[in-house]
PDB file of C-alpha atoms in Angstrom:
ATOM      1  CA  MET K 132     -41.429 -13.812 -15.762  1.00  0.00           C
ATOM      2  CA  ARG K 133     -40.966 -14.499 -11.606  1.00  0.00           C
ATOM      3  CA  VAL K 134     -36.513 -14.578 -11.254  1.00  0.00           C
ATOM      4  CA  THR K 135     -35.057 -17.732  -9.041  1.00  0.00           C
ATOM      5  CA  PRO K 136     -32.615 -15.815  -6.836  1.00  0.00           C
ATOM      6  CA  LYS K 137     -29.900 -18.238  -7.316  1.00  0.00           C
ATOM      7  CA  MET K 138     -27.358 -17.155  -4.481  1.00  0.00           C
ATOM      8  CA  THR K 139     -29.284 -19.324  -0.857  1.00  0.00           C
ATOM      9  CA  THR K 140     -28.032 -17.350   2.418  1.00  0.00           C
ATOM     10  CA  GLN K 141     -25.347 -20.040   1.892  1.00  0.00           C
ATOM     11  CA  GLN K 142     -23.323 -18.417   0.346  1.00  0.00           C
ATOM     12  CA  LEU K 143     -24.370 -14.979   0.857  1.00  0.00           C
ATOM     13  CA  PRO K 144     -23.130 -14.761   4.635  1.00  0.00           C
ATOM     14  CA  ILE K 145     -24.666 -11.972   6.699  1.00  0.00           C
ATOM     15  CA  VAL K 146     -22.447  -9.276   8.098  1.00  0.00           C
ATOM     16  CA  LEU K 147     -25.742  -7.398  10.975  1.00  0.00           C
ATOM     17  CA  ILE K 148     -23.775  -3.956  10.871  1.00  0.00           C
ATOM     18  CA  LEU K 149     -24.648  -1.113  14.174  1.00  0.00           C
ATOM     19  CA  ALA K 150     -23.355   2.108  12.067  1.00  0.00           C
ATOM     20  CA  GLY K 151     -24.067   5.835  12.273  1.00  0.00           C
ATOM     21  CA  ASN K 152     -24.451   7.078   8.530  1.00  0.00           C
ATOM     22  CA  ASP K 153     -22.075   8.836   6.787  1.00  0.00           C
ATOM     23  CA  PRO K 154     -23.453  11.371   4.159  1.00  0.00           C
ATOM     24  CA  SER K 155     -20.377  11.418   2.247  1.00  0.00           C
ATOM     25  CA  GLY K 156     -20.564   8.232   1.535  1.00  0.00           C
ATOM     26  CA  GLY K 157     -16.789   7.758   3.157  1.00  0.00           C
ATOM     27  CA  ALA K 158     -16.781   6.088   6.724  1.00  0.00           C
ATOM     28  CA  GLY K 159     -19.844   4.638   8.671  1.00  0.00           C
ATOM     29  CA  LEU K 160     -22.814   2.928   7.029  1.00  0.00           C
ATOM     30  CA  ALA K 161     -21.854   3.722   3.437  1.00  0.00           C
ATOM     31  CA  ALA K 162     -17.901   2.160   4.055  1.00  0.00           C
ATOM     32  CA  ASP K 163     -19.591  -0.746   5.611  1.00  0.00           C
ATOM     33  CA  THR K 164     -22.086  -2.064   3.391  1.00  0.00           C
ATOM     34  CA  ALA K 165     -19.288  -1.038   0.211  1.00  0.00           C
ATOM     35  CA  ALA K 166     -16.738  -3.355   2.072  1.00  0.00           C
ATOM     36  CA  VAL K 167     -19.048  -6.480   3.315  1.00  0.00           C
ATOM     37  CA  LEU K 168     -20.569  -6.547  -0.509  1.00  0.00           C
ATOM     38  CA  SER K 169     -17.361  -6.201  -2.188  1.00  0.00           C
ATOM     39  CA  LEU K 170     -16.201  -9.541  -0.040  1.00  0.00           C
ATOM     40  CA  GLY K 171     -19.389 -11.236  -1.149  1.00  0.00           C
ATOM     41  CA  GLY K 172     -22.015 -10.988   1.536  1.00  0.00           C
ATOM     42  CA  HIS K 173     -24.656  -9.343   2.702  1.00  0.00           C
ATOM     43  CA  PRO K 174     -24.783  -5.807   5.163  1.00  0.00           C
ATOM     44  CA  ALA K 175     -28.031  -5.414   6.592  1.00  0.00           C
ATOM     45  CA  PRO K 176     -27.195  -1.743   8.502  1.00  0.00           C
ATOM     46  CA  VAL K 177     -29.136  -0.719  11.241  1.00  0.00           C
ATOM     47  CA  VAL K 178     -28.879   3.406  11.364  1.00  0.00           C
ATOM     48  CA  THR K 179     -26.952   4.182  15.634  1.00  0.00           C
ATOM     49  CA  ALA K 180     -26.263   8.162  14.930  1.00  0.00           C
ATOM     50  CA  LEU K 181     -26.952  10.451  11.972  1.00  0.00           C
ATOM     51  CA  THR K 182     -23.744  13.244  11.142  1.00  0.00           C
ATOM     52  CA  VAL K 183     -23.059  16.202   9.923  1.00  0.00           C
ATOM     53  CA  GLN K 184     -19.287  15.727   7.321  1.00  0.00           C
ATOM     54  CA  ASP K 185     -17.434  15.569   4.698  1.00  0.00           C
ATOM     55  CA  THR K 186     -14.470  13.676   3.407  1.00  0.00           C
ATOM     56  CA  ALA K 187     -12.348  16.760   5.939  1.00  0.00           C
ATOM     57  CA  ASN K 188     -14.447  16.602   9.040  1.00  0.00           C
ATOM     58  CA  VAL K 189     -17.242  15.962  11.570  1.00  0.00           C
ATOM     59  CA  GLN K 190     -19.803  19.060  12.291  1.00  0.00           C
ATOM     60  CA  ARG K 191     -21.636  17.893  14.390  1.00  0.00           C
ATOM     61  CA  PHE K 192     -23.935  14.192  15.097  1.00  0.00           C
ATOM     62  CA  GLU K 193     -28.142  13.337  15.885  1.00  0.00           C
ATOM     63  CA  PRO K 194     -28.126   9.676  18.230  1.00  0.00           C
ATOM     64  CA  VAL K 195     -30.371   7.651  17.226  1.00  0.00           C
ATOM     65  CA  ALA K 196     -32.851   6.989  19.996  1.00  0.00           C
ATOM     66  CA  PRO K 197     -31.358   3.652  22.182  1.00  0.00           C
ATOM     67  CA  SER K 198     -35.294   1.956  21.202  1.00  0.00           C
ATOM     68  CA  LEU K 199     -35.035   2.555  17.587  1.00  0.00           C
ATOM     69  CA  ILE K 200     -31.541   0.953  17.662  1.00  0.00           C
ATOM     70  CA  VAL K 201     -32.932  -2.748  19.303  1.00  0.00           C
ATOM     71  CA  GLU K 202     -35.963  -2.926  17.465  1.00  0.00           C
ATOM     72  CA  GLN K 203     -33.893  -2.397  13.347  1.00  0.00           C
ATOM     73  CA  ALA K 204     -31.690  -5.201  15.563  1.00  0.00           C
ATOM     74  CA  ARG K 205     -33.738  -7.410  16.785  1.00  0.00           C
ATOM     75  CA  ALA K 206     -36.242  -6.984  13.454  1.00  0.00           C
ATOM     76  CA  VAL K 207     -32.959  -8.671  11.392  1.00  0.00           C
ATOM     77  CA  LEU K 208     -31.779 -11.035  13.541  1.00  0.00           C
ATOM     78  CA  GLU K 209     -35.043 -12.513  14.030  1.00  0.00           C
ATOM     79  CA  ASP K 210     -35.719 -13.072  10.687  1.00  0.00           C
ATOM     80  CA  MET K 211     -32.455 -13.815   8.807  1.00  0.00           C
ATOM     81  CA  PRO K 212     -29.671 -15.437   9.496  1.00  0.00           C
ATOM     82  CA  VAL K 213     -26.832 -13.765  10.315  1.00  0.00           C
ATOM     83  CA  ALA K 214     -23.290 -14.697  10.707  1.00  0.00           C
ATOM     84  CA  ALA K 215     -21.271 -11.589  12.006  1.00  0.00           C
ATOM     85  CA  ILE K 216     -21.871  -8.875  13.816  1.00  0.00           C
ATOM     86  CA  LYS K 217     -20.316  -5.232  13.066  1.00  0.00           C
ATOM     87  CA  ILE K 218     -20.329  -3.011  15.459  1.00  0.00           C
ATOM     88  CA  GLY K 219     -19.338   1.199  14.318  1.00  0.00           C
ATOM     89  CA  MET K 220     -20.529   4.769  15.837  1.00  0.00           C
ATOM     90  CA  LEU K 221     -22.440   4.560  19.587  1.00  0.00           C
ATOM     91  CA  GLY K 222     -21.515   8.047  19.823  1.00  0.00           C
ATOM     92  CA  THR K 223     -23.643   7.517  23.658  1.00  0.00           C
ATOM     93  CA  ALA K 224     -23.675   5.263  26.914  1.00  0.00           C
ATOM     94  CA  ALA K 225     -27.117   4.998  25.974  1.00  0.00           C
ATOM     95  CA  ALA K 226     -26.205   3.396  22.031  1.00  0.00           C
ATOM     96  CA  VAL K 227     -24.178   1.525  24.381  1.00  0.00           C
ATOM     97  CA  GLU K 228     -26.186  -0.814  26.013  1.00  0.00           C
ATOM     98  CA  ALA K 229     -28.379  -1.149  23.637  1.00  0.00           C
ATOM     99  CA  ALA K 230     -25.932  -2.513  21.396  1.00  0.00           C
ATOM    100  CA  HIS K 231     -25.250  -5.247  24.390  1.00  0.00           C
ATOM    101  CA  GLY K 232     -28.671  -5.887  25.064  1.00  0.00           C
ATOM    102  CA  ILE K 233     -28.871  -6.774  21.644  1.00  0.00           C
ATOM    103  CA  LEU K 234     -25.517  -9.159  21.964  1.00  0.00           C
ATOM    104  CA  ARG K 235     -26.206 -10.667  25.513  1.00  0.00           C
ATOM    105  CA  ASP K 236     -29.896 -12.045  23.797  1.00  0.00           C
ATOM    106  CA  TYR K 237     -27.289 -13.676  20.516  1.00  0.00           C
ATOM    107  CA  PRO K 238     -23.616 -14.504  22.291  1.00  0.00           C
ATOM    108  CA  ARG K 239     -21.835 -17.049  19.932  1.00  0.00           C
ATOM    109  CA  LEU K 240     -22.403 -15.035  17.024  1.00  0.00           C
ATOM    110  CA  PRO K 241     -18.471 -13.543  16.973  1.00  0.00           C
ATOM    111  CA  VAL K 242     -19.671  -9.779  16.378  1.00  0.00           C
ATOM    112  CA  VAL K 243     -15.967  -7.508  15.364  1.00  0.00           C
ATOM    113  CA  LEU K 244     -15.540  -3.697  16.982  1.00  0.00           C
ATOM    114  CA  ASP K 245     -14.240  -0.777  15.957  1.00  0.00           C
ATOM    115  CA  PRO K 246     -14.633   1.872  18.892  1.00  0.00           C
ATOM    116  CA  VAL K 247     -15.030   5.228  17.131  1.00  0.00           C
ATOM    117  CA  LEU K 248     -14.122   7.144  18.656  1.00  0.00           C
ATOM    118  CA  ARG K 249     -13.132  11.015  16.910  1.00  0.00           C
ATOM    119  CA  ALA K 250     -14.002  11.578  13.045  1.00  0.00           C
ATOM    120  CA  GLY K 251     -10.841  11.270  10.705  1.00  0.00           C
ATOM    121  CA  GLY K 252     -10.662  15.324  10.855  1.00  0.00           C
ATOM    122  CA  GLY K 253     -10.390  15.537  14.648  1.00  0.00           C
ATOM    123  CA  GLY K 254     -14.255  15.556  15.940  1.00  0.00           C
ATOM    124  CA  GLU K 255     -15.103  13.490  18.846  1.00  0.00           C
ATOM    125  CA  LEU K 256     -17.707  11.468  18.567  1.00  0.00           C
ATOM    126  CA  SER K 257     -17.963  10.088  21.970  1.00  0.00           C
ATOM    127  CA  ASP K 258     -17.919  11.494  25.712  1.00  0.00           C
ATOM    128  CA  PRO K 259     -16.378   9.809  29.152  1.00  0.00           C
ATOM    129  CA  ASP K 260     -19.818   7.901  29.978  1.00  0.00           C
ATOM    130  CA  THR K 261     -19.328   6.578  25.975  1.00  0.00           C
ATOM    131  CA  LEU K 262     -16.114   6.246  26.631  1.00  0.00           C
ATOM    132  CA  ASP K 263     -16.602   4.148  29.542  1.00  0.00           C
ATOM    133  CA  ALA K 264     -19.748   2.343  28.758  1.00  0.00           C
ATOM    134  CA  LEU K 265     -17.568   0.327  26.378  1.00  0.00           C
ATOM    135  CA  ARG K 266     -15.390  -0.459  28.448  1.00  0.00           C
ATOM    136  CA  CYS K 267     -17.452  -2.505  30.842  1.00  0.00           C
ATOM    137  CA  LEU K 268     -19.665  -3.837  28.830  1.00  0.00           C
ATOM    138  CA  LEU K 269     -18.876  -4.662  25.298  1.00  0.00           C
ATOM    139  CA  LEU K 270     -15.324  -5.379  25.555  1.00  0.00           C
ATOM    140  CA  PRO K 271     -16.129  -8.891  26.448  1.00  0.00           C
ATOM    141  CA  GLN K 272     -18.578  -9.175  24.509  1.00  0.00           C
ATOM    142  CA  THR K 273     -16.273  -9.136  21.431  1.00  0.00           C
ATOM    143  CA  THR K 274     -14.203 -11.275  19.375  1.00  0.00           C
ATOM    144  CA  LEU K 275     -12.189  -8.944  17.187  1.00  0.00           C
ATOM    145  CA  LEU K 276     -11.576  -5.149  18.856  1.00  0.00           C
ATOM    146  CA  THR K 277      -9.641  -3.100  15.547  1.00  0.00           C
ATOM    147  CA  PRO K 278      -9.142   0.248  17.267  1.00  0.00           C
ATOM    148  CA  ASN K 279      -5.415   2.025  15.851  1.00  0.00           C
ATOM    149  CA  LEU K 280      -3.071   2.741  18.432  1.00  0.00           C
ATOM    150  CA  PRO K 281      -5.335   6.365  19.768  1.00  0.00           C
ATOM    151  CA  GLU K 282      -8.605   4.713  20.192  1.00  0.00           C
ATOM    152  CA  ALA K 283      -6.548   1.537  22.169  1.00  0.00           C
ATOM    153  CA  LEU K 284      -4.883   4.169  24.686  1.00  0.00           C
ATOM    154  CA  ALA K 285      -7.874   5.710  24.928  1.00  0.00           C
ATOM    155  CA  LEU K 286     -10.514   2.449  26.046  1.00  0.00           C
ATOM    156  CA  ALA K 287      -6.737   1.470  28.762  1.00  0.00           C
ATOM    157  CA  PRO K 288      -5.414   4.555  30.134  1.00  0.00           C
ATOM    158  CA  ASP K 289      -2.902   3.445  32.422  1.00  0.00           C
ATOM    159  CA  ALA K 290      -1.375   1.384  29.169  1.00  0.00           C
ATOM    160  CA  ASP K 291       2.425   2.878  27.871  1.00  0.00           C
ATOM    161  CA  GLY K 292       2.406   1.975  24.507  1.00  0.00           C
ATOM    162  CA  CYS K 293       1.181  -0.641  22.738  1.00  0.00           C
ATOM    163  CA  ASP K 294       2.059  -3.320  23.459  1.00  0.00           C
ATOM    164  CA  ALA K 295       0.269  -3.205  26.631  1.00  0.00           C
ATOM    165  CA  ALA K 296      -3.081  -1.747  25.822  1.00  0.00           C
ATOM    166  CA  GLY K 297      -3.115  -4.659  23.471  1.00  0.00           C
ATOM    167  CA  ALA K 298      -3.277  -6.860  26.773  1.00  0.00           C
ATOM    168  CA  ALA K 299      -4.619  -4.489  28.649  1.00  0.00           C
ATOM    169  CA  LEU K 300      -7.550  -4.746  26.096  1.00  0.00           C
ATOM    170  CA  ARG K 301      -7.293  -8.520  26.279  1.00  0.00           C
ATOM    171  CA  GLU K 302      -7.859  -8.543  29.564  1.00  0.00           C
ATOM    172  CA  LEU K 303     -10.512  -6.301  29.724  1.00  0.00           C
ATOM    173  CA  GLY K 304     -12.411  -8.879  27.635  1.00  0.00           C
ATOM    174  CA  ALA K 305     -11.368  -8.215  24.435  1.00  0.00           C
ATOM    175  CA  GLU K 306     -10.580 -12.053  22.499  1.00  0.00           C
ATOM    176  CA  TYR K 307      -8.761 -10.473  20.144  1.00  0.00           C
ATOM    177  CA  VAL K 308      -6.706  -7.094  19.899  1.00  0.00           C
ATOM    178  CA  LEU K 309      -6.203  -6.559  16.487  1.00  0.00           C
ATOM    179  CA  VAL K 310      -4.175  -2.431  17.196  1.00  0.00           C
ATOM    180  CA  THR K 311      -3.564  -1.045  13.718  1.00  0.00           C
ATOM    181  CA  GLY K 312      -0.047   2.067  13.326  1.00  0.00           C
ATOM    182  CA  GLY K 313      -1.392   4.477  10.549  1.00  0.00           C
ATOM    183  CA  HIS K 314      -0.930   7.175  13.078  1.00  0.00           C
ATOM    184  CA  ALA K 315       2.592   6.397  13.844  1.00  0.00           C
ATOM    185  CA  GLU K 316       5.854   8.229  11.870  1.00  0.00           C
ATOM    186  CA  GLY K 317       7.854   6.204   9.391  1.00  0.00           C
ATOM    187  CA  GLY K 318       7.803   4.851   5.632  1.00  0.00           C
ATOM    188  CA  GLU K 319       5.488   1.209   7.438  1.00  0.00           C
ATOM    189  CA  VAL K 320       1.773   1.684   8.538  1.00  0.00           C
ATOM    190  CA  VAL K 321       2.877  -2.343  11.457  1.00  0.00           C
ATOM    191  CA  ASN K 322      -0.559  -3.613  12.907  1.00  0.00           C
ATOM    192  CA  ARG K 323      -0.375  -6.032  16.156  1.00  0.00           C
ATOM    193  CA  ILE K 324      -2.741  -8.673  16.364  1.00  0.00           C
ATOM    194  CA  TYR K 325      -3.137  -9.901  19.944  1.00  0.00           C
ATOM    195  CA  SER K 326      -4.564 -13.226  20.519  1.00  0.00           C
ATOM    196  CA  PRO K 327      -5.552 -15.521  23.703  1.00  0.00           C
ATOM    197  CA  HIS K 328      -2.476 -17.127  23.839  1.00  0.00           C
ATOM    198  CA  GLY K 329      -0.618 -13.785  24.791  1.00  0.00           C
ATOM    199  CA  GLY K 330       1.116 -14.190  21.350  1.00  0.00           C
ATOM    200  CA  CYS K 331       1.210 -10.961  19.400  1.00  0.00           C
ATOM    201  CA  ASP K 332       1.224 -11.345  15.385  1.00  0.00           C
ATOM    202  CA  ALA K 333       2.861  -8.484  14.000  1.00  0.00           C
ATOM    203  CA  MET K 334       1.757  -7.395   9.477  1.00  0.00           C
ATOM    204  CA  SER K 335       4.174  -4.728   8.144  1.00  0.00           C
ATOM    205  CA  TRP K 336       2.911  -2.589   4.960  1.00  0.00           C
ATOM    206  CA  PRO K 337       4.044   0.281   2.849  1.00  0.00           C
ATOM    207  CA  ARG K 338       3.013   3.437   4.470  1.00  0.00           C
ATOM    208  CA  LEU K 339       0.795   5.607   1.966  1.00  0.00           C
ATOM    209  CA  PRO K 340       1.035   8.316   1.499  1.00  0.00           C
ATOM    210  CA  GLY K 341      -2.466  10.695   2.138  1.00  0.00           C
ATOM    211  CA  GLU K 342      -5.243  10.569   4.500  1.00  0.00           C
ATOM    212  CA  PHE K 343      -8.644   8.176   4.175  1.00  0.00           C
ATOM    213  CA  HIS K 344     -11.700   9.298   5.527  1.00  0.00           C
ATOM    214  CA  GLY K 345     -13.389   5.412   6.210  1.00  0.00           C
ATOM    215  CA  SER K 346      -9.766   3.331   6.426  1.00  0.00           C
ATOM    216  CA  GLY K 347     -10.677   2.379   9.533  1.00  0.00           C
ATOM    217  CA  CYS K 348     -14.207   1.307   9.120  1.00  0.00           C
ATOM    218  CA  THR K 349     -13.300  -0.656   5.815  1.00  0.00           C
ATOM    219  CA  LEU K 350     -11.157  -2.817   8.072  1.00  0.00           C
ATOM    220  CA  ALA K 351     -13.083  -3.686  10.358  1.00  0.00           C
ATOM    221  CA  SER K 352     -16.241  -4.235   8.637  1.00  0.00           C
ATOM    222  CA  ALA K 353     -13.914  -6.042   6.327  1.00  0.00           C
ATOM    223  CA  ALA K 354     -12.944  -8.657   8.981  1.00  0.00           C
ATOM    224  CA  ALA K 355     -16.478  -9.161   9.151  1.00  0.00           C
ATOM    225  CA  ALA K 356     -17.235 -10.411   6.553  1.00  0.00           C
ATOM    226  CA  PHE K 357     -14.265 -12.826   6.419  1.00  0.00           C
ATOM    227  CA  ILE K 358     -15.110 -14.024   9.894  1.00  0.00           C
ATOM    228  CA  ALA K 359     -18.870 -14.549   8.450  1.00  0.00           C
ATOM    229  CA  GLN K 360     -17.587 -17.244   6.116  1.00  0.00           C
ATOM    230  CA  GLY K 361     -16.038 -18.780   8.550  1.00  0.00           C
ATOM    231  CA  GLU K 362     -11.969 -17.764   8.494  1.00  0.00           C
ATOM    232  CA  THR K 363     -11.228 -17.326  11.838  1.00  0.00           C
ATOM    233  CA  PRO K 364     -10.383 -13.627  13.587  1.00  0.00           C
ATOM    234  CA  PRO K 365      -6.864 -13.801  13.251  1.00  0.00           C
ATOM    235  CA  ALA K 366      -7.063 -15.331   9.767  1.00  0.00           C
ATOM    236  CA  ALA K 367     -10.084 -13.013   9.677  1.00  0.00           C
ATOM    237  CA  ALA K 368      -8.131  -9.249  11.080  1.00  0.00           C
ATOM    238  CA  ARG K 369      -4.732 -10.991   8.524  1.00  0.00           C
ATOM    239  CA  THR K 370      -6.573 -10.989   5.579  1.00  0.00           C
ATOM    240  CA  ALA K 371      -8.574  -7.874   6.071  1.00  0.00           C
ATOM    241  CA  GLN K 372      -5.764  -5.681   6.454  1.00  0.00           C
ATOM    242  CA  ARG K 373      -4.781  -6.846   3.130  1.00  0.00           C
ATOM    243  CA  TYR K 374      -7.812  -5.864   1.353  1.00  0.00           C
ATOM    244  CA  THR K 375      -7.776  -3.005   2.842  1.00  0.00           C
ATOM    245  CA  TRP K 376      -4.351  -1.836   1.847  1.00  0.00           C
ATOM    246  CA  ASN K 377      -5.683  -2.481  -1.418  1.00  0.00           C
ATOM    247  CA  ALA K 378      -8.796  -0.116  -1.454  1.00  0.00           C
ATOM    248  CA  LEU K 379      -6.602   2.993   0.012  1.00  0.00           C
ATOM    249  CA  ASN K 380      -4.057   2.140  -2.686  1.00  0.00           C
ATOM    250  CA  GLY K 381      -6.817   2.967  -4.773  1.00  0.00           C
ATOM    251  CA  ALA K 382      -8.196   5.551  -2.890  1.00  0.00           C
ATOM    252  CA  GLY K 383      -9.407   9.011  -4.723  1.00  0.00           C
ATOM    253  CA  ARG K 384     -10.192  12.615  -3.782  1.00  0.00           C
ATOM    254  CA  LEU K 385     -13.820  12.430  -4.165  1.00  0.00           C
ATOM    255  CA  GLY K 386     -14.132  16.576  -2.254  1.00  0.00           C
ATOM    256  CA  LEU K 387     -12.471  19.155  -0.527  1.00  0.00           C
ATOM    257  CA  GLY K 388     -11.255  15.935   2.019  1.00  0.00           C
ATOM    258  CA  GLN K 389      -9.496  12.781   2.895  1.00  0.00           C
ATOM    259  CA  LEU K 390      -9.068  10.504   0.104  1.00  0.00           C
ATOM    260  CA  VAL K 391     -11.979   7.698   0.155  1.00  0.00           C
ATOM    261  CA  PRO K 392     -11.033   4.391   0.021  1.00  0.00           C
ATOM    262  CA  ASP K 393     -11.983   2.757  -3.379  1.00  0.00           C
ATOM    263  CA  ARG K 394     -13.624  -0.583  -1.880  1.00  0.00           C
ATOM    264  CA  LEU K 395     -14.527  -2.251  -5.363  1.00  0.00           C
ATOM    265  CA  PHE K 396     -11.059  -1.576  -6.504  1.00  0.00           C
ATOM    266  CA  TRP K 397     -10.662  -5.403  -7.485  1.00  0.00           C
ATOM    267  CA  ALA K 398     -13.550  -4.499 -10.390  1.00  0.00           C
ATOM    268  CA  ARG K 399     -11.408  -1.743 -11.869  1.00  0.00           C
ATOM    269  CA  ASP K 400      -7.888  -1.791 -13.750  1.00  0.00           C
ATOM    270  CA  ARG K 401      -5.463  -1.212 -10.799  1.00  0.00           C
ATOM    271  CA  LYS K 402      -1.999  -1.691 -11.069  1.00  0.00           C
ATOM    272  CA  GLY K 403      -0.080  -1.605  -7.578  1.00  0.00           C
ATOM    273  CA  SER K 404      -1.909  -4.342  -5.510  1.00  0.00           C
ATOM    274  CA  THR K 405      -0.219  -6.583  -3.025  1.00  0.00           C
TER     275      THR K 405
END
């Protein structure tokens, strides 16, 4: 018996995801896919690197050939009505160049860039050439950039703080910049959104105990999912923060390392959501 799908592409916005594969399922493509699905979108995952990692740290990674990254992405873009693109770990300057070529051919698609430079456990996932390529090639094509403060300062090395880094990253071409403050101390996490008109919108969240595997992936993918559904970048950034906080609030220790966010928290009987 033929089953007619009830969902149409208009009802199911597609997010093209370029990121590395995390075999623990806590970060990378697995986290991105779960977040987009949780928020009512359809994820189209493009593998940029294969990593050897667990919930504690990355041991090593193997980059995917740039030509294969391009072929994967083009196969989706030429077949499906992609509504937004989320970019995570690229790992090499050559992979950044491949992503740049893809975005250049689809300039109208909004892009959320999570500049993954290190794993949550501290393992390096980039090098100076990759950092330079991100600055020169991808930031000018980025709708919403979502670095944590160390990543923001790495991308804007002359900046002496969060506000200076946010302004510098906007000058490098990113339309909106969401700098997360999870690495700072204090009872609250303060995230700041820097906008084209020069304003800064700060949002505070109660700091949760523990360390989390894939929190940045969750935030960026959630923002991409909301943008794909028609929200403006600043609105998507705000809504994504709420979703991510609740996912972290429901996180569990699935391995011996960091806590893994529950990206389907809304489907559980949990208390404490805000």
